[in-house]
PDB file of C-alpha atoms in Angstrom:
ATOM      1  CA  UNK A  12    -148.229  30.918  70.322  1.00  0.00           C
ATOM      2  CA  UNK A  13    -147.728  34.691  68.488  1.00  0.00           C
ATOM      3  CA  UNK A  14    -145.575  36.688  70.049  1.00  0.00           C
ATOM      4  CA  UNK A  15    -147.434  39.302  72.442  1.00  0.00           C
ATOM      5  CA  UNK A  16    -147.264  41.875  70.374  1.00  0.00           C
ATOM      6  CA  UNK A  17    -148.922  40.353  67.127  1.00  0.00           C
ATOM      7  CA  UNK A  18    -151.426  37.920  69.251  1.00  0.00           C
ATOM      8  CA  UNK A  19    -155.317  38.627  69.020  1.00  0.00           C
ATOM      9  CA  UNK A  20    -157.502  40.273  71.176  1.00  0.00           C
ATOM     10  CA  UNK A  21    -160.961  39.511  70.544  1.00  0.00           C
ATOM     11  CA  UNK A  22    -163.774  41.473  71.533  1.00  0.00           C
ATOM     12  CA  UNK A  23    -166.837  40.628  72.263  1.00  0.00           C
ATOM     13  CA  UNK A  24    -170.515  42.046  72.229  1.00  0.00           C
ATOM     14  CA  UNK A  25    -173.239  40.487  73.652  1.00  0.00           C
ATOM     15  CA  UNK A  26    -176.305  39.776  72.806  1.00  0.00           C
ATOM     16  CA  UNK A  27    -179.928  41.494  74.535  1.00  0.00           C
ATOM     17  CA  UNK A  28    -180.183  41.151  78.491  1.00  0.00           C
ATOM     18  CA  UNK A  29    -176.870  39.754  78.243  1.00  0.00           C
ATOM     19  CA  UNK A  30    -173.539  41.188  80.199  1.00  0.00           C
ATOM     20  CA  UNK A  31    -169.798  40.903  79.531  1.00  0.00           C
ATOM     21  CA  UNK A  32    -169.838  37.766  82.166  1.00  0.00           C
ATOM     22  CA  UNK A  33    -171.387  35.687  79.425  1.00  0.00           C
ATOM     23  CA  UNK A  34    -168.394  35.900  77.355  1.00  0.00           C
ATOM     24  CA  UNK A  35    -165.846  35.348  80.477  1.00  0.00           C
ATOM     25  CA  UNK A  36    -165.276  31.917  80.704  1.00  0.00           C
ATOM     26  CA  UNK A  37    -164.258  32.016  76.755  1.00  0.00           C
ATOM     27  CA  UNK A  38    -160.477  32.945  78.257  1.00  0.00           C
ATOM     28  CA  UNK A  39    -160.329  29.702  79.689  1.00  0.00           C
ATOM     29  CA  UNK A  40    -161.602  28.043  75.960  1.00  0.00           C
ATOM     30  CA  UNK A  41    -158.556  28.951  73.943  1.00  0.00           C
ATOM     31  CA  UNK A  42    -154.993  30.193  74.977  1.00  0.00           C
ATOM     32  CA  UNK A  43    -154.869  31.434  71.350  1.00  0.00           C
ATOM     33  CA  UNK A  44    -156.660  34.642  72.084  1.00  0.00           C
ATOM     34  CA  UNK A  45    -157.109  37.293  74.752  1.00  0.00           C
ATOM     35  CA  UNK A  46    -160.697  37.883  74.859  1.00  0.00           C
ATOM     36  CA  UNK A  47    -162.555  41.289  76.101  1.00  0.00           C
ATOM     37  CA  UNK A  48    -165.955  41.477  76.545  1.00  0.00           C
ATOM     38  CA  UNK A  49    -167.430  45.037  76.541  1.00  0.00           C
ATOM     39  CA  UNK A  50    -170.109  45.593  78.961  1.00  0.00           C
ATOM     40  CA  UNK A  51    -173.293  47.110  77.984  1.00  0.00           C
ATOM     41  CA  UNK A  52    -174.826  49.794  80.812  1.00  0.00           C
ATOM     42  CA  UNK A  53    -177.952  48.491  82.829  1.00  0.00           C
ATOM     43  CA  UNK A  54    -176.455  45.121  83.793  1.00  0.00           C
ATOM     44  CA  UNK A  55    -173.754  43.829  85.871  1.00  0.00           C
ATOM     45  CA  UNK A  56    -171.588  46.477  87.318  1.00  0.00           C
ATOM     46  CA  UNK A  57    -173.174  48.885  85.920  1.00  0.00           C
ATOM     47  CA  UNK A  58    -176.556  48.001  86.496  1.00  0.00           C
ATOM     48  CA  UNK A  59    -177.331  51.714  87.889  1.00  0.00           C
ATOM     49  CA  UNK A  60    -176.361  52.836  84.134  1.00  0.00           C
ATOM     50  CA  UNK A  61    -178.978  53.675  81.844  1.00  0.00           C
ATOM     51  CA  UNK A  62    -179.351  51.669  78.596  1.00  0.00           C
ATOM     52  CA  UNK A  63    -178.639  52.599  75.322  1.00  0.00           C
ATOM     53  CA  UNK A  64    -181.001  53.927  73.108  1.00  0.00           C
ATOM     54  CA  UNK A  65    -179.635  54.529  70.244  1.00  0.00           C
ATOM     55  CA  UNK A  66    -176.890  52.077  68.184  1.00  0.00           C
ATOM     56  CA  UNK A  67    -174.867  55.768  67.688  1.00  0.00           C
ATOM     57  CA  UNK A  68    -174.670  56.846  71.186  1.00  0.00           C
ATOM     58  CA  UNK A  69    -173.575  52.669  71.476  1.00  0.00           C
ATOM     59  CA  UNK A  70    -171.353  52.465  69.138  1.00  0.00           C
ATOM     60  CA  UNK A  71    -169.479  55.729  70.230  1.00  0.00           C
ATOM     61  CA  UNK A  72    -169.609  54.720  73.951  1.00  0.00           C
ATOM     62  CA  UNK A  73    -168.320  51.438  73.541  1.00  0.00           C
ATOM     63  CA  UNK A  74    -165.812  52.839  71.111  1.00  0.00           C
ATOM     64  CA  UNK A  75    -164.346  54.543  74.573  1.00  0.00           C
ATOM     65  CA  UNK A  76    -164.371  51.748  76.638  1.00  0.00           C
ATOM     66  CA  UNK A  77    -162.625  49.788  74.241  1.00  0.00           C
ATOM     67  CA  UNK A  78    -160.004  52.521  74.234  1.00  0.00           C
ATOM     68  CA  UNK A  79    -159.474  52.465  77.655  1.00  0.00           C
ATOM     69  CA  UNK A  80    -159.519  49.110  78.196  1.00  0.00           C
ATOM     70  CA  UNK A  81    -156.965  47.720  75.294  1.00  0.00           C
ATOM     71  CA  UNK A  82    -153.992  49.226  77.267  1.00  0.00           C
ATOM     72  CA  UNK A  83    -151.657  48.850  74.323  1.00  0.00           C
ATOM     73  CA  UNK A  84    -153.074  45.977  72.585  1.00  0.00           C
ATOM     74  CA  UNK A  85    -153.719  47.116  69.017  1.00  0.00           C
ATOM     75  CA  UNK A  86    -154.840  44.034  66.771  1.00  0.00           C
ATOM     76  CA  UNK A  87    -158.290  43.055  67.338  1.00  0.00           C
ATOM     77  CA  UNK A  88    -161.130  40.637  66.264  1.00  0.00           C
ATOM     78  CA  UNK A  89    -164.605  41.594  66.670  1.00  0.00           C
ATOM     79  CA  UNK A  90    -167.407  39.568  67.665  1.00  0.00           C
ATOM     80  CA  UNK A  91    -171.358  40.012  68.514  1.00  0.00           C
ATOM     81  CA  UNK A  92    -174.154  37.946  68.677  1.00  0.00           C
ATOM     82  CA  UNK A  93    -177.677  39.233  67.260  1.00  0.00           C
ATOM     83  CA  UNK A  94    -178.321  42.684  68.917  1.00  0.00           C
ATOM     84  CA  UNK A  95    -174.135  42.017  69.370  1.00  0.00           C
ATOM     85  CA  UNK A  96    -174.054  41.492  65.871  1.00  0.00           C
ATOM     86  CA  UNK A  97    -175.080  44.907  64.778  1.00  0.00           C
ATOM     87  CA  UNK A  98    -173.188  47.069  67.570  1.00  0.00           C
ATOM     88  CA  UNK A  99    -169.768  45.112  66.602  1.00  0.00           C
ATOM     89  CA  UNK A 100    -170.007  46.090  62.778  1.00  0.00           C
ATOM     90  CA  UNK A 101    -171.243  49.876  63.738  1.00  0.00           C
ATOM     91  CA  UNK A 102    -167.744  49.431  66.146  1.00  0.00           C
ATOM     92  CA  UNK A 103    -166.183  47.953  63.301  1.00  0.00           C
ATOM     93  CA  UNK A 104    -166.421  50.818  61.050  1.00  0.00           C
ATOM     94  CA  UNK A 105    -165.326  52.982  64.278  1.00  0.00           C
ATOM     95  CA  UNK A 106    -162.361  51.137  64.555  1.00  0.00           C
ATOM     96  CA  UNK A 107    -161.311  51.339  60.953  1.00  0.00           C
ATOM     97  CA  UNK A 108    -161.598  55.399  61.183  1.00  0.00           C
ATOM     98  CA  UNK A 109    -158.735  55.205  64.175  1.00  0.00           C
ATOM     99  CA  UNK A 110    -155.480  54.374  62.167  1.00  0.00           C
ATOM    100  CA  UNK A 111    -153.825  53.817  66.160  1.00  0.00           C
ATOM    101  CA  UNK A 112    -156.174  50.352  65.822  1.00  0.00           C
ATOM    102  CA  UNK A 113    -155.629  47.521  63.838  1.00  0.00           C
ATOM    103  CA  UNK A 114    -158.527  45.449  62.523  1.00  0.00           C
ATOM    104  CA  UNK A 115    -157.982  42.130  61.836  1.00  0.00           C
ATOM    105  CA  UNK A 116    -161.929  40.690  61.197  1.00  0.00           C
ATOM    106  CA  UNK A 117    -165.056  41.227  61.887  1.00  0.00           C
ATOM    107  CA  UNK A 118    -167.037  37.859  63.401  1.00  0.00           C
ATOM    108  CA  UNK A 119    -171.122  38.601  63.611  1.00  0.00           C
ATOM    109  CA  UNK A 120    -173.069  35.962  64.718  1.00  0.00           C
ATOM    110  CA  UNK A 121    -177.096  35.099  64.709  1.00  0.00           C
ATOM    111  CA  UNK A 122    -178.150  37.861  62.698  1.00  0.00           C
ATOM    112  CA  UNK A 123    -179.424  38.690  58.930  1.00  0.00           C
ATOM    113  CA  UNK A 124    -176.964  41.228  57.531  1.00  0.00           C
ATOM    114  CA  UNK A 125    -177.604  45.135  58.504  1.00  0.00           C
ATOM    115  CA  UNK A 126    -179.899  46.515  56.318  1.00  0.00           C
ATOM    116  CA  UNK A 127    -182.740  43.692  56.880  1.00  0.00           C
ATOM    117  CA  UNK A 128    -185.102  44.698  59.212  1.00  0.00           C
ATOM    118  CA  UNK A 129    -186.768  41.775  61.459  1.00  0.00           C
ATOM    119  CA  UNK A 130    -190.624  41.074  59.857  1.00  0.00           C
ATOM    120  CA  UNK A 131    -191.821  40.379  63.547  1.00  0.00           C
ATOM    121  CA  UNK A 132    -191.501  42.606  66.395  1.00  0.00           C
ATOM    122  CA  UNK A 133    -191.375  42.185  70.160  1.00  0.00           C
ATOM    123  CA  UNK A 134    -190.942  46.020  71.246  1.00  0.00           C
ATOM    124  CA  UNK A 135    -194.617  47.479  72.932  1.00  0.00           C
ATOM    125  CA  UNK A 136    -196.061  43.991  73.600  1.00  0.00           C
ATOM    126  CA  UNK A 137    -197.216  43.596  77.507  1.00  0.00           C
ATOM    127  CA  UNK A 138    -194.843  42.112  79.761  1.00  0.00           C
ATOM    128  CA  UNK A 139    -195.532  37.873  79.023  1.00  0.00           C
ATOM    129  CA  UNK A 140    -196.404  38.123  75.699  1.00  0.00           C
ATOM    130  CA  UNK A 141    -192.978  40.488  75.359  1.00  0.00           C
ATOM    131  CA  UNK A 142    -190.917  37.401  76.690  1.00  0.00           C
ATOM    132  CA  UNK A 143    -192.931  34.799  75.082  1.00  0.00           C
ATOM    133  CA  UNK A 144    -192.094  36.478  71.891  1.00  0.00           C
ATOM    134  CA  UNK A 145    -188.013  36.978  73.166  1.00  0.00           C
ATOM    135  CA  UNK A 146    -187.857  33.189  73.844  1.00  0.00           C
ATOM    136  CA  UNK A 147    -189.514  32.168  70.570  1.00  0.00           C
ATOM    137  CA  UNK A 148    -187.289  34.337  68.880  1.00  0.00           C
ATOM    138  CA  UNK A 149    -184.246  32.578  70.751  1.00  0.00           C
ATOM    139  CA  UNK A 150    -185.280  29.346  70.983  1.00  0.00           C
ATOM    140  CA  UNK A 151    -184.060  29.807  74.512  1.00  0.00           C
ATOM    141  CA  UNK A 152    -185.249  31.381  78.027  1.00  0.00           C
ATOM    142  CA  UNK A 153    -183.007  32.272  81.090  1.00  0.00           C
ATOM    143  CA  UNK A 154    -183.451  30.984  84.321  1.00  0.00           C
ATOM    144  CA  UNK A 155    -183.988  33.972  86.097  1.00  0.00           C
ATOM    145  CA  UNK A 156    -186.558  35.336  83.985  1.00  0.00           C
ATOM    146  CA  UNK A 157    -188.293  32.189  86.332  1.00  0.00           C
ATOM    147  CA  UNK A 158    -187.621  33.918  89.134  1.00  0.00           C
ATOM    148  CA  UNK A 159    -190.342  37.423  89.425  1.00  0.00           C
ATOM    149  CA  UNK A 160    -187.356  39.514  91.490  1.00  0.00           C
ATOM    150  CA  UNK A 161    -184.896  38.717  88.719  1.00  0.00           C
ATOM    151  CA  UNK A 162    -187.633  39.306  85.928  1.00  0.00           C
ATOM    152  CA  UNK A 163    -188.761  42.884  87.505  1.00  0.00           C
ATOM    153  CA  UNK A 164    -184.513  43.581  87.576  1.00  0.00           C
ATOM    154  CA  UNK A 165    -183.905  42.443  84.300  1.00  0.00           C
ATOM    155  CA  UNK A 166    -186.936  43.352  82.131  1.00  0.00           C
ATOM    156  CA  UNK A 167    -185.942  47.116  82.066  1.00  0.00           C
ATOM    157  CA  UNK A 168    -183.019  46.164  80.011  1.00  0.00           C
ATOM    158  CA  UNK A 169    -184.021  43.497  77.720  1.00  0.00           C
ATOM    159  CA  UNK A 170    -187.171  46.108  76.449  1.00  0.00           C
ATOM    160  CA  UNK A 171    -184.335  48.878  75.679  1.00  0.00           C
ATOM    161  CA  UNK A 172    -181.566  45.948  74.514  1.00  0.00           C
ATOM    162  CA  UNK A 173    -185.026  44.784  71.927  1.00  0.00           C
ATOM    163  CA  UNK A 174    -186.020  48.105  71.216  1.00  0.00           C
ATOM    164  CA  UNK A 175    -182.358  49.444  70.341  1.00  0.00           C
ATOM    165  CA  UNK A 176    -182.015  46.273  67.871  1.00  0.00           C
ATOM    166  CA  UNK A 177    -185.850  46.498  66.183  1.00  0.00           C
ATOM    167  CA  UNK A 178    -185.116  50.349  65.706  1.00  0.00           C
ATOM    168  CA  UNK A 179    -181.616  49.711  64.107  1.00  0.00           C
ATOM    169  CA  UNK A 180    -180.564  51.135  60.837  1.00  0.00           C
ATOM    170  CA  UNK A 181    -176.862  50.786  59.570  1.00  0.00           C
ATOM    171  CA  UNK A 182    -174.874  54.212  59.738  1.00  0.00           C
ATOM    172  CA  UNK A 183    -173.494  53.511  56.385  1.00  0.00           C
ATOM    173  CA  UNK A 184    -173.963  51.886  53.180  1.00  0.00           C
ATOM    174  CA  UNK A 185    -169.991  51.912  52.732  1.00  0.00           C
ATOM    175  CA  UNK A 186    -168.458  48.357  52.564  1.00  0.00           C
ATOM    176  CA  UNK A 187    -166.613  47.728  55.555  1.00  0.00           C
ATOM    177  CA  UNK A 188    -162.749  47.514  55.027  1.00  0.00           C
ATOM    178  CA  UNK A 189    -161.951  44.639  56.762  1.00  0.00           C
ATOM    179  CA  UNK A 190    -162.859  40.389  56.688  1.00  0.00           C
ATOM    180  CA  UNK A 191    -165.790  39.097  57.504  1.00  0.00           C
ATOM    181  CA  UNK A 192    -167.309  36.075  59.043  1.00  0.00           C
ATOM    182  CA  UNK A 193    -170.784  35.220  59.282  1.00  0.00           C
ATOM    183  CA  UNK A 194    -171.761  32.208  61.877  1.00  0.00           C
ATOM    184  CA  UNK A 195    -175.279  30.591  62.119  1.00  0.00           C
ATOM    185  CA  UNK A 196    -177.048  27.691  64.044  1.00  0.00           C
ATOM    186  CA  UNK A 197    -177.324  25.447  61.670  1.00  0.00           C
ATOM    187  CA  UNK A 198    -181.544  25.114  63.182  1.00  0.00           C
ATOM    188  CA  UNK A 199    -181.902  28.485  63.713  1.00  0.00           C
ATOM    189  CA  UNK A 200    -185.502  29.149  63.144  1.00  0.00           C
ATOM    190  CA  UNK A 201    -185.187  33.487  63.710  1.00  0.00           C
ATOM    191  CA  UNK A 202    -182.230  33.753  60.868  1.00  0.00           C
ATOM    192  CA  UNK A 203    -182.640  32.136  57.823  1.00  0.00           C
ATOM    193  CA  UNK A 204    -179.104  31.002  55.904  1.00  0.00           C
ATOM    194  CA  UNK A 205    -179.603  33.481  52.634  1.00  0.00           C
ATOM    195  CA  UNK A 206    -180.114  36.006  55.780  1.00  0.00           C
ATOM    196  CA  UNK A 207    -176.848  35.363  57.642  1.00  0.00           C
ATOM    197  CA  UNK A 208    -174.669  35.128  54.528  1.00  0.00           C
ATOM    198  CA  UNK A 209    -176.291  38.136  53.052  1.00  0.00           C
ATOM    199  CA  UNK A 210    -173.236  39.906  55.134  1.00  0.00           C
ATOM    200  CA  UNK A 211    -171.239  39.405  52.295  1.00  0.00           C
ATOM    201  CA  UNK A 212    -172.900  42.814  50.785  1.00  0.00           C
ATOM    202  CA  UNK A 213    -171.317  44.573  53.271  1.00  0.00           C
ATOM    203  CA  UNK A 214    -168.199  43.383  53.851  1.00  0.00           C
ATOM    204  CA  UNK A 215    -165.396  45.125  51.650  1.00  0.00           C
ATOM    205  CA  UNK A 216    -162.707  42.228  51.646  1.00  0.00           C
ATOM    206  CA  UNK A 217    -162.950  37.972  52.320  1.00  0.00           C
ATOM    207  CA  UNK A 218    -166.450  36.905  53.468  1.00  0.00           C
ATOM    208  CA  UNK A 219    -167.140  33.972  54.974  1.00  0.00           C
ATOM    209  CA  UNK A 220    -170.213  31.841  55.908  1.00  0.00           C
ATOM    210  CA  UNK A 221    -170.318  29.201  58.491  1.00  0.00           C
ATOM    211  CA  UNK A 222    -172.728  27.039  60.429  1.00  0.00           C
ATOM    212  CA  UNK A 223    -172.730  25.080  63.535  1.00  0.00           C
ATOM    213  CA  UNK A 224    -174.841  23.212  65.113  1.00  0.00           C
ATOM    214  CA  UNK A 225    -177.663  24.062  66.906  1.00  0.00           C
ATOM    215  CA  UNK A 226    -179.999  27.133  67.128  1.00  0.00           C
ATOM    216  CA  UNK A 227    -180.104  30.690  67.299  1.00  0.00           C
ATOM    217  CA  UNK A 228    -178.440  30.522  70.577  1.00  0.00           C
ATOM    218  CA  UNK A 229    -175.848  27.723  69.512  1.00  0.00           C
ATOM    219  CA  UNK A 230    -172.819  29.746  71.572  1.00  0.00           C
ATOM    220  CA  UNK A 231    -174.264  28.834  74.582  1.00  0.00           C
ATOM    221  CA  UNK A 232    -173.248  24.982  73.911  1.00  0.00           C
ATOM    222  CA  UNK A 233    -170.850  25.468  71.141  1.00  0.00           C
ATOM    223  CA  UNK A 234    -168.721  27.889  72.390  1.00  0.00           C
ATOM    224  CA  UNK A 235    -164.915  25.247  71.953  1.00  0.00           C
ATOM    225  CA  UNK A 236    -166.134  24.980  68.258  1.00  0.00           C
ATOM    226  CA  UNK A 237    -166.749  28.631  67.880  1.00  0.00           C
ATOM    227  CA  UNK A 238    -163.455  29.787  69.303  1.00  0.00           C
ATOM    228  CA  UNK A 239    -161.533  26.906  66.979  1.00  0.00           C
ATOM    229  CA  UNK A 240    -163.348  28.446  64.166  1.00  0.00           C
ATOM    230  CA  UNK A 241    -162.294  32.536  64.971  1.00  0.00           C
ATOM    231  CA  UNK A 242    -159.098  30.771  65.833  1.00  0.00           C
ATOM    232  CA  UNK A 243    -158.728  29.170  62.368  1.00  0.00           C
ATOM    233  CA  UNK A 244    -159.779  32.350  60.694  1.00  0.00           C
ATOM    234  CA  UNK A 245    -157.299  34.650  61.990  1.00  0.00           C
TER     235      UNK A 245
END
């Protein structure tokens, strides 16, 4: 066990519709990390927020939470999922510009590296044909998109979670500063393997590409493997 000032606190983005609950039960995974999922407005307790637009207005206001919620932790991981995937390397950079903040890797998961757009599109479609086109692109559904109260709730979000990931460009074409990991399902059918290790373009020191098994939504089965392998990195 590091001592508590050098262990890891790893922070985690989710993925669209998704809240910081998803990422919860991860504390009880490992007792090799402290793990602090940032929660996205328009969900869970702050399901009277309005989403995010914009990855800029994301990046900075997540920036601030993260602030206030280290305390006076200083090294941390990174980690996202898909639409998670791009708001933890915009963060990333963030973090790099704030010398208080020590960055110890960046972990991006599901997702072709920043500058490749998706070819398909779910963003304008009607309301079924919008979720039909979510779930192929997962490989996965949620239960309480079954259920029409929960779907009416949680639509809202998803559209502006989708939309803020389809419009995404990167902020920078500098090479981040820091490690970087790049996780796939080893059957993911929405992110192809040249796209997931493409992050090594971007990343400024180590890369590395990894698979595990399973689909585009692997973490939702995988997670012990996943931790062992941010575990093993750091």
């Amino acid at each position: 066990m590091p001592p508590e000032d050098r262990r890891t606190t790893l922070v985690c983005l989710p993925f669209a519709g998704a809240g910081a609950s998803f990422f919860r039960p991860w504390s009880q995974l490992n007792d090799a990390l402290d793990v602090l999922p940032l929660q996205l407005p328009g969900r869970e307790r702050l399901i009277d927020a309005a989403p995010y637009r914009e990855v800029g207005e994301a990046t900075e206001g997540l920036f601030r939470d993260l602030v206030t919620q280290l305390g006076e932790r200083r090294r941390i991981a990174l980690f996202g999922h898909s639409l998670g995937a791009v708001l933890a390397y915009e963060l990333a950079h963030r973090v790099r510009a704030a010398p208080e903040l020590e960055l110890v890797r960046l972990f991006v998961s599901g997702s072709p590296e920043p500058g490749t757009p998706r070819p398909r599109r779910a963003t304008g479609l009607p309301d079924d044909a919008f979720l039909a086109r979510v779930s192929e692109f997962a490989g996965y559904s949620h239960e309480a998109l079954d259920d029409p109260e929960m779907r009416e709730l949680i639509l809202p979000t998803l559209r502006a979670d989708v939309a803020l990931h389809e419009s995404y460009t990167p902020s920078t074409d500098l090479p981040l500063d820091a490690p970087v990991t790049s996780v796939r399902g080893t059957h993911d059918t929405l992110v192809g393997s040249d796209d997931a290790a493409g992050w090594a373009k971007v990343a400024g020191r180590e890369f590395e590409y990894v698979e595990i098994p399973g689909g585009h939504m692997y973490l939702t089965e995988r997670a012990p493997a996943l931790l062992r392998l941010i575990v093993g990195s750091l």
